[in-house]
Amino acid sequence: HHQNKRYLSSGINAEYGGVSLSEAEASIAAPFTSANPSISCMKEILRQGRAALVTASVTFRFMAMYSMIQFITQLLLYSIGTNMSDSQFLFIDMFVISGIAVTLGNSHPAKILAPCTPNAQLIDLKVLILLTCHVAMTFAFQFSVYVYIRAQPFWSPPDHGEDYKEKPCYENTALFIISVFQYLLYGMVLSVGAPHRMPLWKNWSLMIVFVVCTILTVLFVFQPFHFIPRIMNLLSLETFDVKITFILMMALNLVLAYLLEMLFDCKSVTRRLQEVRIANKSRPKYATLQSEWNNLYSNFNVKNFYS
């Protein structure tokens, strides 16, 4: 009973909005107005609001990962004096990133209102640790692909001519393919569904983007048509074993990224991070005054006062 009372008190103190049940009595204190004079509208407000919070967090994390993936790719390519071609940048920005960014927020709220609440902060301890782990995993896979392709017998050094940035090389081909797949897999992994939004597969527009871009990425690996390497400025990966190895590495990256998300969604990990955040967070003034008043009242002795 005392625990429920404490949760209710903290929830009331933390809220600053309300719903006006009459259109004639809307005020600044009630940013929402309901045409139906019933508090049943609160369920819809909570559903939509929690879904909006999750969508904002998902979009922020995806754009942060997009920046870091491209930064790592460019860092490795600059180390050998080369770069991605204009067609590769165009494919990534126009088709992959724009498609995911536009459709990522099309997921509808969950039909059932979950008892838990989403994180209301874009940047906190959990998000920073999770992004750091994803960035480290991204670098590990891209660097592994970079080393693997250079160890193949068909590998040849990049041709650094006057227009070397436009000439294809094996490092460029390998890093472009793995980076495109990483954009897709993090769009899948970070597109949080339950408990506040509908599942990923019910966002049809986002699923179409994933399916189309994944098929194109597989075509970049196997290159069954001759116009693909010419348009995308790619080289052939030569052997079938190398192509299968690329597909397996992409699948492994997807599985590990998903398991990492599941690990941080674990209740024990989330509860521990919340405890650390609350311990480091300054208390509001009303909470400090209330605590001091309770301590003063508990130590006050009426008999000693009158004596």
Short mmCIF file of C-alpha atoms in Angstrom, two decimals:
data_model
loop_
_atom_site.label_atom_id
_atom_site.label_comp_id
_atom_site.label_asym_id
_atom_site.label_seq_id
_atom_site.Cartn_x
_atom_site.Cartn_y
_atom_site.Cartn_z
CA HIS A 1 0.00 0.00 0.00
CA HIS A 2 2.78 2.44 0.95
CA GLN A 3 4.70 1.58 -2.22
CA ASN A 4 1.65 2.23 -4.43
CA LYS A 5 1.03 5.50 -2.58
CA ARG A 6 4.61 6.58 -3.17
CA TYR A 7 4.39 5.78 -6.90
CA LEU A 8 1.09 7.68 -7.16
CA SER A 9 2.54 10.71 -5.37
CA SER A 10 5.66 10.80 -7.54
CA GLY A 11 3.51 10.43 -10.68
CA ILE A 12 1.27 13.34 -9.67
CA ASN A 13 4.27 15.53 -8.87
CA ALA A 14 5.90 14.73 -12.22
CA GLU A 15 2.88 15.58 -14.41
CA TYR A 16 2.26 19.11 -15.67
CA GLY A 17 -0.55 18.61 -18.21
CA GLY A 18 -4.20 17.77 -18.24
CA VAL A 19 -7.27 17.26 -20.40
CA SER A 20 -10.18 19.64 -20.62
CA LEU A 21 -13.47 17.75 -20.89
CA SER A 22 -15.29 20.82 -22.16
CA GLU A 23 -14.40 22.89 -25.20
CA ALA A 24 -15.56 26.03 -23.37
CA GLU A 25 -13.14 25.53 -20.45
CA ALA A 26 -9.85 24.84 -22.21
CA SER A 27 -6.88 26.44 -20.51
CA ILE A 28 -3.10 26.53 -20.49
CA ALA A 29 -3.08 23.87 -17.78
CA ALA A 30 -5.02 21.52 -20.09
CA PRO A 31 -3.19 21.31 -23.44
CA PHE A 32 -5.62 18.60 -24.64
CA THR A 33 -9.35 19.10 -25.16
CA SER A 34 -11.83 16.23 -25.41
CA ALA A 35 -15.17 16.62 -27.19
CA ASN A 36 -16.45 13.65 -25.19
CA PRO A 37 -16.90 14.61 -21.50
CA SER A 38 -15.25 11.45 -20.22
CA ILE A 39 -11.79 10.56 -18.96
CA SER A 40 -11.70 7.59 -21.36
CA CYS A 41 -9.75 9.84 -23.75
CA MET A 42 -6.73 9.57 -21.43
CA LYS A 43 -6.06 6.06 -22.72
CA GLU A 44 -5.76 7.33 -26.31
CA ILE A 45 -3.54 10.22 -25.23
CA LEU A 46 -1.22 7.87 -23.37
CA ARG A 47 -1.07 5.44 -26.31
CA GLN A 48 -0.27 8.17 -28.83
CA GLY A 49 2.12 9.97 -26.51
CA ARG A 50 4.16 6.89 -25.62
CA ALA A 51 4.36 5.86 -29.28
CA ALA A 52 5.57 9.37 -30.15
CA LEU A 53 8.29 9.20 -27.47
CA VAL A 54 9.49 5.82 -28.74
CA THR A 55 9.48 7.04 -32.36
CA ALA A 56 11.55 10.10 -31.45
CA SER A 57 14.07 7.92 -29.59
CA VAL A 58 14.27 5.39 -32.45
CA THR A 59 14.79 8.11 -35.08
CA PHE A 60 17.50 9.79 -33.02
CA ARG A 61 19.40 6.55 -32.47
CA PHE A 62 19.13 5.55 -36.12
CA MET A 63 20.46 8.88 -37.38
CA ALA A 64 23.29 8.69 -34.84
CA MET A 65 24.22 5.20 -36.06
CA TYR A 66 23.98 6.34 -39.70
CA SER A 67 26.52 9.08 -39.01
CA MET A 68 28.90 6.75 -37.20
CA ILE A 69 28.66 3.97 -39.82
CA GLN A 70 29.51 6.37 -42.62
CA PHE A 71 32.27 7.96 -40.54
CA ILE A 72 33.92 4.57 -39.98
CA THR A 73 33.60 3.68 -43.68
CA GLN A 74 35.14 6.96 -44.78
CA LEU A 75 37.90 6.67 -42.19
CA LEU A 76 38.98 3.27 -43.51
CA LEU A 77 38.81 4.40 -47.14
CA TYR A 78 40.74 7.60 -46.47
CA SER A 79 43.48 5.54 -44.84
CA ILE A 80 44.29 4.04 -48.27
CA GLY A 81 43.67 7.26 -50.20
CA THR A 82 40.33 6.42 -51.80
CA ASN A 83 36.66 7.23 -51.37
CA MET A 84 33.15 6.10 -52.31
CA SER A 85 31.87 7.14 -55.72
CA ASP A 86 29.03 9.59 -56.35
CA SER A 87 26.67 6.78 -57.34
CA GLN A 88 27.36 4.98 -54.07
CA PHE A 89 26.69 8.12 -52.00
CA LEU A 90 23.53 8.72 -54.03
CA PHE A 91 22.25 5.19 -53.43
CA ILE A 92 22.90 5.39 -49.68
CA ASP A 93 21.41 8.85 -49.10
CA MET A 94 18.50 8.83 -51.53
CA PHE A 95 17.27 5.23 -51.32
CA VAL A 96 18.48 3.67 -48.07
CA ILE A 97 18.65 6.48 -45.49
CA SER A 98 15.82 8.62 -46.88
CA GLY A 99 13.56 5.59 -47.27
CA ILE A 100 14.15 4.39 -43.71
CA ALA A 101 13.98 7.87 -42.15
CA VAL A 102 10.68 8.71 -43.85
CA THR A 103 8.94 5.42 -43.03
CA LEU A 104 10.44 4.77 -39.59
CA GLY A 105 7.76 6.79 -37.84
CA ASN A 106 4.80 5.18 -39.61
CA SER A 107 4.34 2.52 -36.92
CA HIS A 108 1.00 2.91 -35.15
CA PRO A 109 0.58 2.85 -31.36
CA ALA A 110 -0.04 -0.48 -29.67
CA LYS A 111 -3.67 -1.35 -29.10
CA ILE A 112 -3.08 -2.33 -25.48
CA LEU A 113 -1.76 0.27 -23.05
CA ALA A 114 1.35 -1.17 -21.42
CA PRO A 115 1.85 -0.73 -17.65
CA CYS A 116 5.43 0.49 -18.13
CA THR A 117 6.40 3.90 -19.49
CA PRO A 118 8.99 4.64 -22.21
CA ASN A 119 12.12 6.62 -21.58
CA ALA A 120 11.33 10.33 -21.86
CA GLN A 121 14.95 11.35 -22.54
CA LEU A 122 16.74 11.08 -25.88
CA ILE A 123 20.15 10.92 -24.22
CA ASP A 124 20.69 9.05 -20.97
CA LEU A 125 23.09 6.48 -19.57
CA LYS A 126 21.37 3.51 -21.23
CA VAL A 127 21.25 5.13 -24.68
CA LEU A 128 24.89 6.24 -24.53
CA ILE A 129 26.15 2.81 -23.45
CA LEU A 130 24.04 1.07 -26.09
CA LEU A 131 25.17 3.40 -28.88
CA THR A 132 28.79 2.97 -27.83
CA CYS A 133 28.46 -0.83 -28.01
CA HIS A 134 26.81 -0.63 -31.44
CA VAL A 135 29.52 1.70 -32.76
CA ALA A 136 32.23 -0.64 -31.49
CA MET A 137 30.49 -3.60 -33.15
CA THR A 138 30.15 -1.64 -36.39
CA PHE A 139 33.86 -0.82 -36.42
CA ALA A 140 34.77 -4.45 -35.64
CA PHE A 141 32.78 -5.82 -38.59
CA GLN A 142 33.92 -3.16 -41.06
CA PHE A 143 37.54 -3.60 -40.06
CA SER A 144 37.19 -7.39 -40.31
CA VAL A 145 35.81 -7.05 -43.85
CA TYR A 146 38.61 -4.62 -44.71
CA VAL A 147 41.29 -7.05 -43.52
CA TYR A 148 39.53 -10.08 -45.06
CA ILE A 149 39.29 -8.62 -48.56
CA ARG A 150 42.94 -7.55 -48.52
CA ALA A 151 43.97 -11.10 -47.60
CA GLN A 152 42.37 -12.63 -50.72
CA PRO A 153 44.64 -13.84 -53.54
CA PHE A 154 42.77 -11.77 -56.17
CA TRP A 155 43.24 -8.51 -54.22
CA SER A 156 45.22 -5.75 -55.88
CA PRO A 157 46.20 -2.32 -54.47
CA PRO A 158 44.07 0.70 -55.41
CA ASP A 159 45.10 2.57 -58.55
CA HIS A 160 45.92 6.08 -57.37
CA GLY A 161 45.73 8.01 -60.60
CA GLU A 162 44.61 11.58 -61.13
CA ASP A 163 40.96 10.57 -60.74
CA TYR A 164 41.59 7.79 -58.22
CA LYS A 165 38.49 8.66 -56.23
CA GLU A 166 36.29 7.43 -59.06
CA LYS A 167 38.20 4.23 -59.76
CA PRO A 168 36.82 1.07 -58.13
CA CYS A 169 38.90 -0.99 -55.73
CA TYR A 170 38.26 -4.03 -53.59
CA GLU A 171 38.29 -2.11 -50.30
CA ASN A 172 35.69 0.29 -51.65
CA THR A 173 33.49 -2.57 -52.86
CA ALA A 174 33.69 -4.50 -49.61
CA LEU A 175 33.10 -1.52 -47.29
CA PHE A 176 30.27 -0.15 -49.42
CA ILE A 177 28.39 -3.45 -49.33
CA ILE A 178 28.85 -4.03 -45.59
CA SER A 179 27.95 -0.42 -44.73
CA VAL A 180 24.70 -0.54 -46.75
CA PHE A 181 23.68 -3.69 -44.94
CA GLN A 182 24.53 -2.09 -41.58
CA TYR A 183 22.21 0.82 -42.35
CA LEU A 184 19.45 -1.69 -43.03
CA LEU A 185 20.08 -3.93 -40.04
CA TYR A 186 20.19 -1.05 -37.56
CA GLY A 187 16.99 0.29 -39.06
CA MET A 188 15.45 -3.12 -38.30
CA VAL A 189 16.98 -3.58 -34.86
CA LEU A 190 16.26 -0.05 -33.64
CA SER A 191 12.68 0.00 -34.92
CA VAL A 192 11.18 -0.79 -31.54
CA GLY A 193 7.70 -2.30 -31.60
CA ALA A 194 6.21 -3.74 -28.41
CA PRO A 195 5.07 -2.72 -25.92
CA HIS A 196 4.26 0.84 -27.05
CA ARG A 197 4.10 0.48 -30.85
CA MET A 198 2.83 -2.06 -33.34
CA PRO A 199 5.31 -4.74 -34.49
CA LEU A 200 7.82 -3.98 -37.22
CA TRP A 201 6.14 -6.16 -39.86
CA LYS A 202 2.91 -4.14 -39.58
CA ASN A 203 4.72 -1.04 -40.86
CA TRP A 204 4.27 -1.96 -44.53
CA SER A 205 6.10 1.05 -45.98
CA LEU A 206 9.18 0.36 -43.87
CA MET A 207 9.11 -3.35 -44.73
CA ILE A 208 9.01 -2.51 -48.46
CA VAL A 209 12.12 -0.34 -48.04
CA PHE A 210 13.90 -3.13 -46.16
CA VAL A 211 13.01 -5.83 -48.70
CA VAL A 212 13.93 -3.76 -51.77
CA CYS A 213 17.22 -2.47 -50.34
CA THR A 214 18.19 -5.92 -49.05
CA ILE A 215 17.61 -7.46 -52.50
CA LEU A 216 19.73 -4.73 -54.09
CA THR A 217 22.50 -5.33 -51.54
CA VAL A 218 22.52 -9.05 -52.33
CA LEU A 219 22.73 -8.17 -56.03
CA PHE A 220 25.76 -6.00 -55.26
CA VAL A 221 27.41 -9.05 -53.68
CA PHE A 222 26.73 -11.58 -56.44
CA GLN A 223 26.51 -9.13 -59.39
CA PRO A 224 24.50 -11.34 -61.78
CA PHE A 225 24.08 -8.44 -64.23
CA HIS A 226 26.98 -6.66 -65.91
CA PHE A 227 25.50 -3.17 -65.59
CA ILE A 228 25.51 -3.29 -61.75
CA PRO A 229 29.29 -2.93 -61.22
CA ARG A 230 29.48 -0.31 -63.98
CA ILE A 231 26.76 1.89 -62.49
CA MET A 232 27.75 1.44 -58.82
CA ASN A 233 31.51 1.55 -59.49
CA LEU A 234 32.14 -1.87 -57.93
CA LEU A 235 34.53 -4.74 -58.51
CA SER A 236 33.60 -8.41 -58.56
CA LEU A 237 34.29 -10.40 -55.41
CA GLU A 238 35.53 -13.16 -57.73
CA THR A 239 35.00 -16.40 -55.79
CA PHE A 240 31.74 -17.83 -54.50
CA ASP A 241 33.28 -18.51 -51.08
CA VAL A 242 34.04 -14.83 -50.56
CA LYS A 243 30.48 -13.86 -51.49
CA ILE A 244 29.00 -16.40 -49.07
CA THR A 245 31.38 -15.18 -46.37
CA PHE A 246 30.03 -11.64 -46.85
CA ILE A 247 26.44 -12.85 -46.48
CA LEU A 248 27.31 -14.80 -43.32
CA MET A 249 29.10 -11.82 -41.80
CA MET A 250 26.06 -9.64 -42.48
CA ALA A 251 23.79 -12.21 -40.82
CA LEU A 252 26.11 -12.46 -37.81
CA ASN A 253 26.14 -8.68 -37.44
CA LEU A 254 22.35 -8.66 -37.47
CA VAL A 255 22.09 -11.38 -34.82
CA LEU A 256 24.64 -9.76 -32.49
CA ALA A 257 23.04 -6.32 -32.80
CA TYR A 258 19.62 -7.79 -32.01
CA LEU A 259 20.97 -9.72 -29.00
CA LEU A 260 22.62 -6.55 -27.72
CA GLU A 261 19.30 -4.71 -27.89
CA MET A 262 17.58 -7.57 -26.09
CA LEU A 263 20.26 -7.53 -23.39
CA PHE A 264 19.67 -3.87 -22.61
CA ASP A 265 15.91 -4.36 -22.71
CA CYS A 266 16.28 -6.91 -19.91
CA LYS A 267 14.43 -5.72 -16.79
CA SER A 268 17.37 -6.24 -14.44
CA VAL A 269 19.76 -4.21 -16.63
CA THR A 270 17.20 -1.46 -17.17
CA ARG A 271 16.41 -1.29 -13.45
CA ARG A 272 20.10 -1.04 -12.54
CA LEU A 273 20.72 1.78 -15.04
CA GLN A 274 17.66 3.63 -13.73
CA GLU A 275 18.99 3.37 -10.20
CA VAL A 276 22.32 4.84 -11.28
CA ARG A 277 20.56 7.65 -13.13
CA ILE A 278 18.29 8.46 -10.18
CA ALA A 279 21.24 8.41 -7.78
CA ASN A 280 23.12 10.95 -9.90
CA LYS A 281 20.09 13.14 -10.56
CA SER A 282 19.47 16.18 -8.39
CA ARG A 283 16.21 16.10 -6.46
CA PRO A 284 13.51 18.74 -7.08
CA LYS A 285 13.12 21.47 -4.47
CA TYR A 286 9.67 20.30 -3.39
CA ALA A 287 11.03 16.80 -2.75
CA THR A 288 13.91 18.18 -0.69
CA LEU A 289 11.57 20.38 1.39
CA GLN A 290 9.14 17.50 1.89
CA SER A 291 11.95 15.21 3.05
CA GLU A 292 13.25 17.83 5.48
CA TRP A 293 9.76 18.45 6.83
CA ASN A 294 9.16 14.72 7.37
CA ASN A 295 12.46 14.37 9.21
CA LEU A 296 11.67 17.39 11.38
CA TYR A 297 8.18 16.14 12.16
CA SER A 298 9.38 12.62 13.00
CA ASN A 299 12.02 13.98 15.40
CA PHE A 300 9.65 16.42 17.07
CA ASN A 301 8.56 15.39 20.57
CA VAL A 302 5.47 17.13 21.97
CA LYS A 303 6.28 16.30 25.61
CA ASN A 304 9.73 17.79 25.39
CA PHE A 305 8.27 20.91 23.76
CA TYR A 306 5.84 21.66 26.63
CA SER A 307 8.29 20.67 29.32
#
